[in-house]
Amino acid sequence: MLQRRGFRRAGFFSARFAVRATLGGVKAFQLVAHGAPGRFELRELPEPRPGPGEALVRVQACGLNRLDLWLEEAGLPIPVSLPRTPGGEIAGIIAALGPDVSGWRVGDAVAVQSNLFCGECEFCRRGDESLCLRGELLGVQRDGGFAEAVVVPVRALVRLPEGVDFDTSAALTLAGSTAMHMLTRRATVRPGDWVLVIAGASGVGSSAIQIAKHLGGRVLSTGSTEAKRALARQLGAEHALDATDPDWPRQVRQLTGRRGVDLVVEHVGGETLLRCLDCLARGGTLVTCGATAGREVRFNLWPFFVKEHRLIGSYGRTRADIVATLEWAAVGRLKPVVDSVFPLERAADAFARLRSRQALGKILIKPFEPVAESD
Ligand SMILES: [Zn+2]
Protein backbone atom coordinates (compact mmCIF):
# COMPACT_ATOMS: atom_id res chain seq x y z
CA MET A 1 0.00 0.00 0.00
CA LEU A 2 2.71 2.44 1.03
CA GLN A 3 4.97 1.95 -1.97
CA ARG A 4 2.04 1.78 -4.34
CA ARG A 5 0.28 4.90 -3.13
CA GLY A 6 2.98 6.91 -1.43
CA PHE A 7 5.64 7.15 -4.04
CA ARG A 8 3.69 6.99 -7.21
CA ARG A 9 4.06 9.98 -9.45
CA ALA A 10 1.19 12.41 -9.29
CA GLY A 11 -1.11 11.90 -12.30
CA PHE A 12 -1.30 14.75 -14.74
CA PHE A 13 -4.74 15.99 -15.59
CA SER A 14 -6.60 19.06 -16.70
CA ALA A 15 -7.08 21.36 -13.74
CA ARG A 16 -10.73 22.14 -14.56
CA PHE A 17 -13.67 19.80 -14.24
CA ALA A 18 -17.28 19.65 -15.30
CA VAL A 19 -19.51 19.64 -12.22
CA ARG A 20 -23.24 19.49 -11.72
CA ALA A 21 -24.67 22.92 -10.98
CA THR A 22 -26.46 21.64 -7.89
CA LEU A 23 -25.80 18.69 -5.65
CA GLY A 24 -29.21 18.53 -3.98
CA GLY A 25 -28.58 17.33 -0.44
CA VAL A 26 -25.04 16.62 0.74
CA LYS A 27 -23.83 13.86 3.01
CA ALA A 28 -21.75 15.06 5.94
CA PHE A 29 -19.91 13.05 8.59
CA GLN A 30 -20.70 14.93 11.78
CA LEU A 31 -19.43 14.74 15.34
CA VAL A 32 -22.52 14.78 17.59
CA ALA A 33 -20.92 13.94 20.98
CA HIS A 34 -17.32 14.30 22.20
CA GLY A 35 -15.36 11.26 23.36
CA ALA A 36 -12.53 8.87 22.45
CA PRO A 37 -14.10 7.58 20.34
CA GLY A 38 -16.66 10.33 19.88
CA ARG A 39 -20.13 9.71 18.49
CA PHE A 40 -20.51 10.45 14.80
CA GLU A 41 -23.47 10.42 12.43
CA LEU A 42 -23.51 10.44 8.64
CA ARG A 43 -26.20 13.02 7.95
CA GLU A 44 -27.95 14.24 4.82
CA LEU A 45 -27.94 18.03 4.96
CA PRO A 46 -29.38 20.64 2.61
CA GLU A 47 -26.84 21.79 0.06
CA PRO A 48 -24.98 24.75 1.58
CA ARG A 49 -25.16 27.97 -0.45
CA PRO A 50 -22.11 30.20 -0.84
CA GLY A 51 -22.61 33.78 0.36
CA PRO A 52 -20.67 36.85 -0.78
CA GLY A 53 -16.95 36.06 -1.01
CA GLU A 54 -17.55 32.33 -0.62
CA ALA A 55 -17.36 29.20 -2.78
CA LEU A 56 -19.04 25.82 -2.61
CA VAL A 57 -16.32 23.17 -2.98
CA ARG A 58 -17.19 19.61 -3.96
CA VAL A 59 -14.78 17.64 -1.79
CA GLN A 60 -12.67 15.06 -3.64
CA ALA A 61 -10.35 14.13 -0.77
CA CYS A 62 -9.74 15.40 2.74
CA GLY A 63 -6.81 14.51 4.99
CA LEU A 64 -7.29 13.45 8.62
CA ASN A 65 -5.12 15.16 11.21
CA ARG A 66 -4.36 15.15 14.90
CA LEU A 67 -6.49 18.31 15.05
CA ASP A 68 -9.55 16.20 14.16
CA LEU A 69 -8.82 13.87 17.10
CA TRP A 70 -8.51 16.85 19.43
CA LEU A 71 -11.89 18.04 18.19
CA GLU A 72 -13.34 14.55 18.72
CA GLU A 73 -11.97 14.34 22.26
CA ALA A 74 -12.87 17.92 23.28
CA GLY A 75 -9.12 18.46 23.71
CA LEU A 76 -8.90 21.93 22.18
CA PRO A 77 -8.68 25.05 24.33
CA ILE A 78 -11.35 26.73 22.20
CA PRO A 79 -15.14 26.42 22.42
CA VAL A 80 -16.73 24.12 19.82
CA SER A 81 -20.45 23.74 19.17
CA LEU A 82 -21.88 20.39 18.03
CA PRO A 83 -22.84 18.94 15.66
CA ARG A 84 -19.69 19.75 13.72
CA THR A 85 -18.29 18.34 10.46
CA PRO A 86 -14.52 17.88 10.99
CA GLY A 87 -11.88 17.92 8.26
CA GLY A 88 -9.49 20.76 7.41
CA GLU A 89 -7.26 19.33 4.67
CA ILE A 90 -9.62 19.72 1.73
CA ALA A 91 -8.96 19.20 -1.98
CA GLY A 92 -11.86 19.61 -4.36
CA ILE A 93 -13.60 21.29 -7.25
CA ILE A 94 -15.46 24.61 -7.15
CA ALA A 95 -19.15 23.75 -7.66
CA ALA A 96 -20.68 27.20 -7.14
CA LEU A 97 -19.58 30.74 -6.38
CA GLY A 98 -21.27 33.34 -4.24
CA PRO A 99 -21.97 36.89 -5.41
CA ASP A 100 -19.07 39.33 -5.87
CA VAL A 101 -16.45 36.64 -6.48
CA SER A 102 -13.87 37.16 -9.20
CA GLY A 103 -10.78 35.24 -10.23
CA TRP A 104 -12.36 31.79 -9.81
CA ARG A 105 -14.58 29.65 -12.02
CA VAL A 106 -16.85 26.70 -11.42
CA GLY A 107 -14.77 23.59 -12.18
CA ASP A 108 -11.46 24.94 -10.83
CA ALA A 109 -9.43 22.38 -8.85
CA VAL A 110 -8.46 23.80 -5.46
CA ALA A 111 -6.86 23.18 -2.10
CA VAL A 112 -8.27 25.00 0.93
CA GLN A 113 -6.23 26.77 3.59
CA SER A 114 -7.58 25.40 6.88
CA ASN A 115 -6.54 28.28 9.11
CA LEU A 116 -9.14 30.75 7.87
CA PHE A 117 -8.04 34.36 8.11
CA CYS A 118 -9.62 37.80 7.81
CA GLY A 119 -7.22 39.23 5.22
CA GLU A 120 -7.48 42.68 6.85
CA CYS A 121 -5.76 42.70 10.24
CA GLU A 122 -2.16 43.92 10.62
CA PHE A 123 -0.81 40.34 10.54
CA CYS A 124 -2.79 39.27 7.46
CA ARG A 125 -1.71 42.45 5.66
CA ARG A 126 1.94 41.51 6.09
CA GLY A 127 1.31 37.92 4.93
CA ASP A 128 1.31 36.26 8.35
CA GLU A 129 -2.13 34.67 8.11
CA SER A 130 -1.12 32.16 10.77
CA LEU A 131 -1.22 35.08 13.25
CA CYS A 132 -4.60 36.48 12.13
CA LEU A 133 -6.44 38.25 14.95
CA ARG A 134 -9.75 36.84 13.72
CA GLY A 135 -8.50 33.42 12.59
CA GLU A 136 -10.82 30.40 12.58
CA LEU A 137 -10.04 26.71 12.14
CA LEU A 138 -11.90 25.01 9.32
CA GLY A 139 -13.45 21.78 10.57
CA VAL A 140 -13.35 23.02 14.17
CA GLN A 141 -14.99 26.43 14.39
CA ARG A 142 -16.97 25.97 11.17
CA ASP A 143 -17.91 22.85 9.21
CA GLY A 144 -15.08 21.17 7.33
CA GLY A 145 -14.44 18.70 4.58
CA PHE A 146 -15.61 15.28 5.76
CA ALA A 147 -18.65 15.91 3.58
CA GLU A 148 -19.61 15.82 -0.09
CA ALA A 149 -19.40 19.62 -0.25
CA VAL A 150 -18.35 22.53 1.95
CA VAL A 151 -18.67 26.33 1.79
CA VAL A 152 -15.42 28.21 2.35
CA PRO A 153 -14.22 31.80 1.91
CA VAL A 154 -12.59 32.22 -1.52
CA ARG A 155 -9.59 33.91 0.10
CA ALA A 156 -8.75 30.45 1.57
CA LEU A 157 -8.61 28.80 -1.88
CA VAL A 158 -5.30 27.87 -3.49
CA ARG A 159 -5.28 26.70 -7.09
CA LEU A 160 -3.95 23.17 -7.57
CA PRO A 161 -0.92 23.28 -9.85
CA GLU A 162 -0.74 21.01 -12.89
CA GLY A 163 0.50 17.61 -11.82
CA VAL A 164 -0.91 17.70 -8.28
CA ASP A 165 -3.91 15.40 -7.91
CA PHE A 166 -6.53 15.59 -5.17
CA ASP A 167 -4.99 12.85 -3.02
CA THR A 168 -1.58 14.52 -3.11
CA SER A 169 -3.14 17.85 -2.16
CA ALA A 170 -5.21 16.33 0.66
CA ALA A 171 -2.11 14.61 2.02
CA LEU A 172 0.10 17.72 1.99
CA THR A 173 -1.96 20.91 2.23
CA LEU A 174 -2.18 20.97 6.03
CA ALA A 175 0.55 18.66 7.32
CA GLY A 176 3.07 19.41 4.57
CA SER A 177 2.58 23.16 4.77
CA THR A 178 2.91 22.98 8.57
CA ALA A 179 6.35 21.44 8.03
CA MET A 180 7.14 24.01 5.30
CA HIS A 181 6.23 26.83 7.70
CA MET A 182 8.44 25.38 10.45
CA LEU A 183 11.49 24.68 8.26
CA THR A 184 11.48 27.65 5.89
CA ARG A 185 9.67 30.49 7.66
CA ARG A 186 10.08 29.96 11.41
CA ALA A 187 13.53 28.33 11.26
CA THR A 188 16.19 27.82 8.61
CA VAL A 189 18.25 24.86 7.46
CA ARG A 190 21.79 25.57 6.28
CA PRO A 191 23.49 23.02 4.04
CA GLY A 192 25.17 20.42 6.24
CA ASP A 193 23.05 21.18 9.31
CA TRP A 194 21.98 18.25 11.46
CA VAL A 195 18.17 18.21 11.64
CA LEU A 196 16.27 15.96 14.05
CA VAL A 197 12.67 15.30 12.95
CA ILE A 198 10.52 13.82 15.71
CA ALA A 199 8.01 11.12 14.64
CA GLY A 200 9.14 10.85 11.03
CA ALA A 201 6.18 8.66 9.97
CA SER A 202 3.58 11.26 10.96
CA GLY A 203 2.01 13.69 8.49
CA VAL A 204 4.20 16.60 9.61
CA GLY A 205 7.27 14.40 10.16
CA SER A 206 7.15 12.70 6.75
CA SER A 207 7.11 16.09 5.03
CA ALA A 208 9.68 17.63 7.38
CA ILE A 209 12.24 14.91 6.57
CA GLN A 210 11.88 15.53 2.84
CA ILE A 211 12.01 19.34 3.16
CA ALA A 212 15.05 19.29 5.49
CA LYS A 213 16.83 16.87 3.20
CA HIS A 214 16.13 18.97 0.13
CA LEU A 215 17.47 22.07 1.90
CA GLY A 216 20.77 20.25 2.42
CA GLY A 217 20.25 19.05 5.99
CA ARG A 218 21.49 15.75 7.40
CA VAL A 219 18.40 14.22 8.92
CA LEU A 220 17.89 12.06 11.99
CA SER A 221 14.42 10.94 12.99
CA THR A 222 12.50 8.90 15.54
CA GLY A 223 9.70 6.32 15.41
CA SER A 224 7.98 4.02 17.88
CA THR A 225 7.89 0.96 15.57
CA GLU A 226 10.32 -0.57 13.07
CA ALA A 227 7.84 0.13 10.25
CA LYS A 228 7.79 3.84 11.16
CA ARG A 229 11.58 3.97 11.38
CA ALA A 230 11.92 2.20 8.02
CA LEU A 231 9.63 4.82 6.47
CA ALA A 232 11.70 7.66 7.98
CA ARG A 233 14.86 6.16 6.44
CA GLN A 234 13.09 5.65 3.12
CA LEU A 235 12.17 9.36 3.11
CA GLY A 236 15.79 10.42 3.65
CA ALA A 237 16.70 10.11 7.34
CA GLU A 238 20.25 8.80 7.81
CA HIS A 239 19.21 7.14 11.06
CA ALA A 240 15.85 6.57 12.71
CA LEU A 241 15.94 6.04 16.48
CA ASP A 242 13.56 4.01 18.61
CA ALA A 243 11.37 6.57 20.41
CA THR A 244 10.42 3.94 23.02
CA ASP A 245 14.08 3.57 24.07
CA PRO A 246 14.80 6.23 26.74
CA ASP A 247 18.41 6.25 25.53
CA TRP A 248 17.60 7.83 22.15
CA PRO A 249 18.87 11.37 22.99
CA ARG A 250 22.30 9.89 23.83
CA GLN A 251 22.27 8.13 20.45
CA VAL A 252 21.66 11.52 18.79
CA ARG A 253 24.80 12.81 20.51
CA GLN A 254 26.78 9.78 19.35
CA LEU A 255 25.60 10.02 15.75
CA THR A 256 26.56 13.72 15.57
CA GLY A 257 30.07 13.27 16.99
CA ARG A 258 28.87 14.47 20.43
CA ARG A 259 27.94 17.95 19.15
CA GLY A 260 24.15 17.56 18.88
CA VAL A 261 21.78 18.79 16.18
CA ASP A 262 21.34 22.29 14.77
CA LEU A 263 17.57 22.06 14.45
CA VAL A 264 14.83 19.95 16.00
CA VAL A 265 11.40 19.78 14.35
CA GLU A 266 9.12 18.87 17.25
CA HIS A 267 5.34 18.42 17.39
CA VAL A 268 4.76 16.18 20.40
CA GLY A 269 5.48 18.34 23.44
CA GLY A 270 5.77 17.20 27.06
CA GLU A 271 8.74 14.99 27.95
CA THR A 272 9.66 14.61 24.28
CA LEU A 273 10.27 18.35 23.99
CA LEU A 274 12.57 18.24 27.03
CA ARG A 275 14.56 15.34 25.55
CA CYS A 276 14.85 17.33 22.31
CA LEU A 277 16.39 20.28 24.18
CA ASP A 278 19.06 17.83 25.38
CA CYS A 279 19.83 17.00 21.73
CA LEU A 280 20.60 20.60 20.63
CA ALA A 281 24.08 21.66 19.56
CA ARG A 282 25.43 25.02 20.66
CA GLY A 283 23.43 27.69 18.85
CA GLY A 284 20.75 25.13 18.03
CA THR A 285 17.05 25.78 17.46
CA LEU A 286 13.99 23.80 18.50
CA VAL A 287 10.83 24.61 16.56
CA THR A 288 7.56 23.14 17.83
CA CYS A 289 4.01 23.08 16.49
CA GLY A 290 2.18 20.70 18.83
CA ALA A 291 1.77 19.38 22.33
CA THR A 292 -0.02 16.02 22.12
CA ALA A 293 2.06 14.60 24.97
CA GLY A 294 1.76 17.59 27.30
CA ARG A 295 1.31 21.36 27.15
CA GLU A 296 3.32 22.29 30.24
CA VAL A 297 7.05 21.65 30.69
CA ARG A 298 9.80 22.83 33.07
CA PHE A 299 13.34 23.17 31.81
CA ASN A 300 16.70 24.44 33.00
CA LEU A 301 17.43 27.95 31.65
CA TRP A 302 21.17 27.72 32.36
CA PRO A 303 22.20 25.50 29.40
CA PHE A 304 19.48 27.18 27.35
CA PHE A 305 21.10 30.63 27.41
CA VAL A 306 24.71 29.51 27.85
CA LYS A 307 24.47 27.46 24.65
CA GLU A 308 22.40 30.18 22.94
CA HIS A 309 19.52 27.88 22.13
CA ARG A 310 16.32 29.06 20.49
CA LEU A 311 12.84 27.73 21.22
CA ILE A 312 10.43 28.78 18.47
CA GLY A 313 6.67 28.32 18.26
CA SER A 314 5.04 27.59 14.92
CA TYR A 315 1.31 27.70 14.25
CA GLY A 316 -0.31 26.58 11.05
CA ARG A 317 0.87 28.12 7.86
CA THR A 318 0.57 31.06 5.53
CA ARG A 319 -0.86 31.05 2.05
CA ALA A 320 2.71 31.31 0.72
CA ASP A 321 3.60 28.09 2.59
CA ILE A 322 0.72 26.22 0.91
CA VAL A 323 1.66 27.55 -2.52
CA ALA A 324 5.27 26.47 -1.94
CA THR A 325 4.19 23.03 -0.66
CA LEU A 326 2.02 22.36 -3.72
CA GLU A 327 4.73 23.66 -6.07
CA TRP A 328 7.28 21.34 -4.44
CA ALA A 329 4.78 18.49 -4.89
CA ALA A 330 4.25 19.41 -8.55
CA VAL A 331 7.96 19.05 -9.33
CA GLY A 332 8.30 15.85 -7.28
CA ARG A 333 10.43 17.43 -4.55
CA LEU A 334 7.82 16.62 -1.89
CA LYS A 335 5.97 13.32 -2.14
CA PRO A 336 2.83 12.47 -0.22
CA VAL A 337 2.91 9.40 1.98
CA VAL A 338 -0.59 7.94 2.10
CA ASP A 339 -1.30 5.30 4.73
CA SER A 340 -4.89 4.55 3.79
CA VAL A 341 -8.04 5.90 2.13
CA PHE A 342 -11.54 5.60 3.63
CA PRO A 343 -14.94 6.40 2.13
CA LEU A 344 -17.10 8.94 4.00
CA GLU A 345 -19.29 6.14 5.36
CA ARG A 346 -16.25 4.65 7.15
CA ALA A 347 -14.74 7.89 8.43
CA ALA A 348 -15.10 6.68 12.04
CA ASP A 349 -12.69 3.84 11.17
CA ALA A 350 -10.24 6.45 9.85
CA PHE A 351 -10.38 8.27 13.21
CA ALA A 352 -9.78 4.94 15.01
CA ARG A 353 -6.77 4.21 12.80
CA LEU A 354 -5.15 7.59 13.52
CA ARG A 355 -5.86 7.15 17.25
CA SER A 356 -4.20 3.69 17.17
CA ARG A 357 -0.90 5.42 16.24
CA GLN A 358 -0.21 2.71 13.68
CA ALA A 359 -0.61 4.94 10.62
CA LEU A 360 2.37 5.37 8.30
CA GLY A 361 1.82 8.78 6.77
CA LYS A 362 -1.53 10.30 5.96
CA ILE A 363 -5.07 8.95 6.21
CA LEU A 364 -7.47 10.33 3.59
CA ILE A 365 -11.26 10.37 3.42
CA LYS A 366 -12.91 10.49 -0.01
CA PRO A 367 -16.63 11.15 -0.39
CA PHE A 368 -16.71 10.32 -4.10
CA GLU A 369 -14.72 8.25 -6.51
CA PRO A 370 -12.17 10.51 -8.23
CA VAL A 371 -13.72 12.47 -11.11
CA ALA A 372 -10.59 12.34 -13.22
CA GLU A 373 -7.27 10.74 -12.52
CA SER A 374 -4.91 9.30 -15.09
CA ASP A 375 -3.10 6.61 -13.17
ZN1 LIG B 1 -6.35 38.68 9.88
Short mmCIF file of N, CA, C and O in Angstrom, two decimals, residues 282-283 300-309:
data_model
loop_
_atom_site.label_atom_id
_atom_site.label_comp_id
_atom_site.label_asym_id
_atom_site.label_seq_id
_atom_site.Cartn_x
_atom_site.Cartn_y
_atom_site.Cartn_z
N ARG A 282 25.29 23.60 20.33
CA ARG A 282 25.43 25.02 20.66
C ARG A 282 24.84 25.85 19.52
O ARG A 282 25.08 25.56 18.36
N GLY A 283 24.06 26.85 19.87
CA GLY A 283 23.43 27.69 18.85
C GLY A 283 22.25 27.02 18.16
O GLY A 283 21.74 27.55 17.17
N ASN A 300 15.60 23.70 32.38
CA ASN A 300 16.70 24.44 33.00
C ASN A 300 17.16 25.56 32.06
O ASN A 300 17.61 25.28 30.94
N LEU A 301 17.06 26.82 32.51
CA LEU A 301 17.43 27.95 31.65
C LEU A 301 18.94 28.09 31.49
O LEU A 301 19.39 28.75 30.56
N TRP A 302 19.72 27.51 32.42
CA TRP A 302 21.17 27.72 32.36
C TRP A 302 21.77 27.21 31.04
O TRP A 302 22.33 28.02 30.27
N PRO A 303 21.65 25.92 30.70
CA PRO A 303 22.20 25.50 29.40
C PRO A 303 21.50 26.18 28.23
O PRO A 303 22.10 26.42 27.18
N PHE A 304 20.24 26.56 28.43
CA PHE A 304 19.48 27.18 27.35
C PHE A 304 20.13 28.50 26.90
O PHE A 304 20.33 28.73 25.71
N PHE A 305 20.50 29.36 27.87
CA PHE A 305 21.10 30.63 27.41
C PHE A 305 22.61 30.52 27.22
O PHE A 305 23.17 31.17 26.34
N VAL A 306 23.26 29.66 28.00
CA VAL A 306 24.71 29.51 27.85
C VAL A 306 25.04 28.97 26.45
O VAL A 306 26.01 29.40 25.81
N LYS A 307 24.22 28.04 25.97
CA LYS A 307 24.47 27.46 24.65
C LYS A 307 23.72 28.20 23.54
O LYS A 307 23.67 27.75 22.39
N GLU A 308 23.12 29.32 23.91
CA GLU A 308 22.40 30.18 22.94
C GLU A 308 21.40 29.38 22.10
O GLU A 308 21.40 29.42 20.87
N HIS A 309 20.58 28.62 22.80
CA HIS A 309 19.52 27.88 22.13
C HIS A 309 18.35 28.79 21.80
O HIS A 309 18.16 29.83 22.43
#
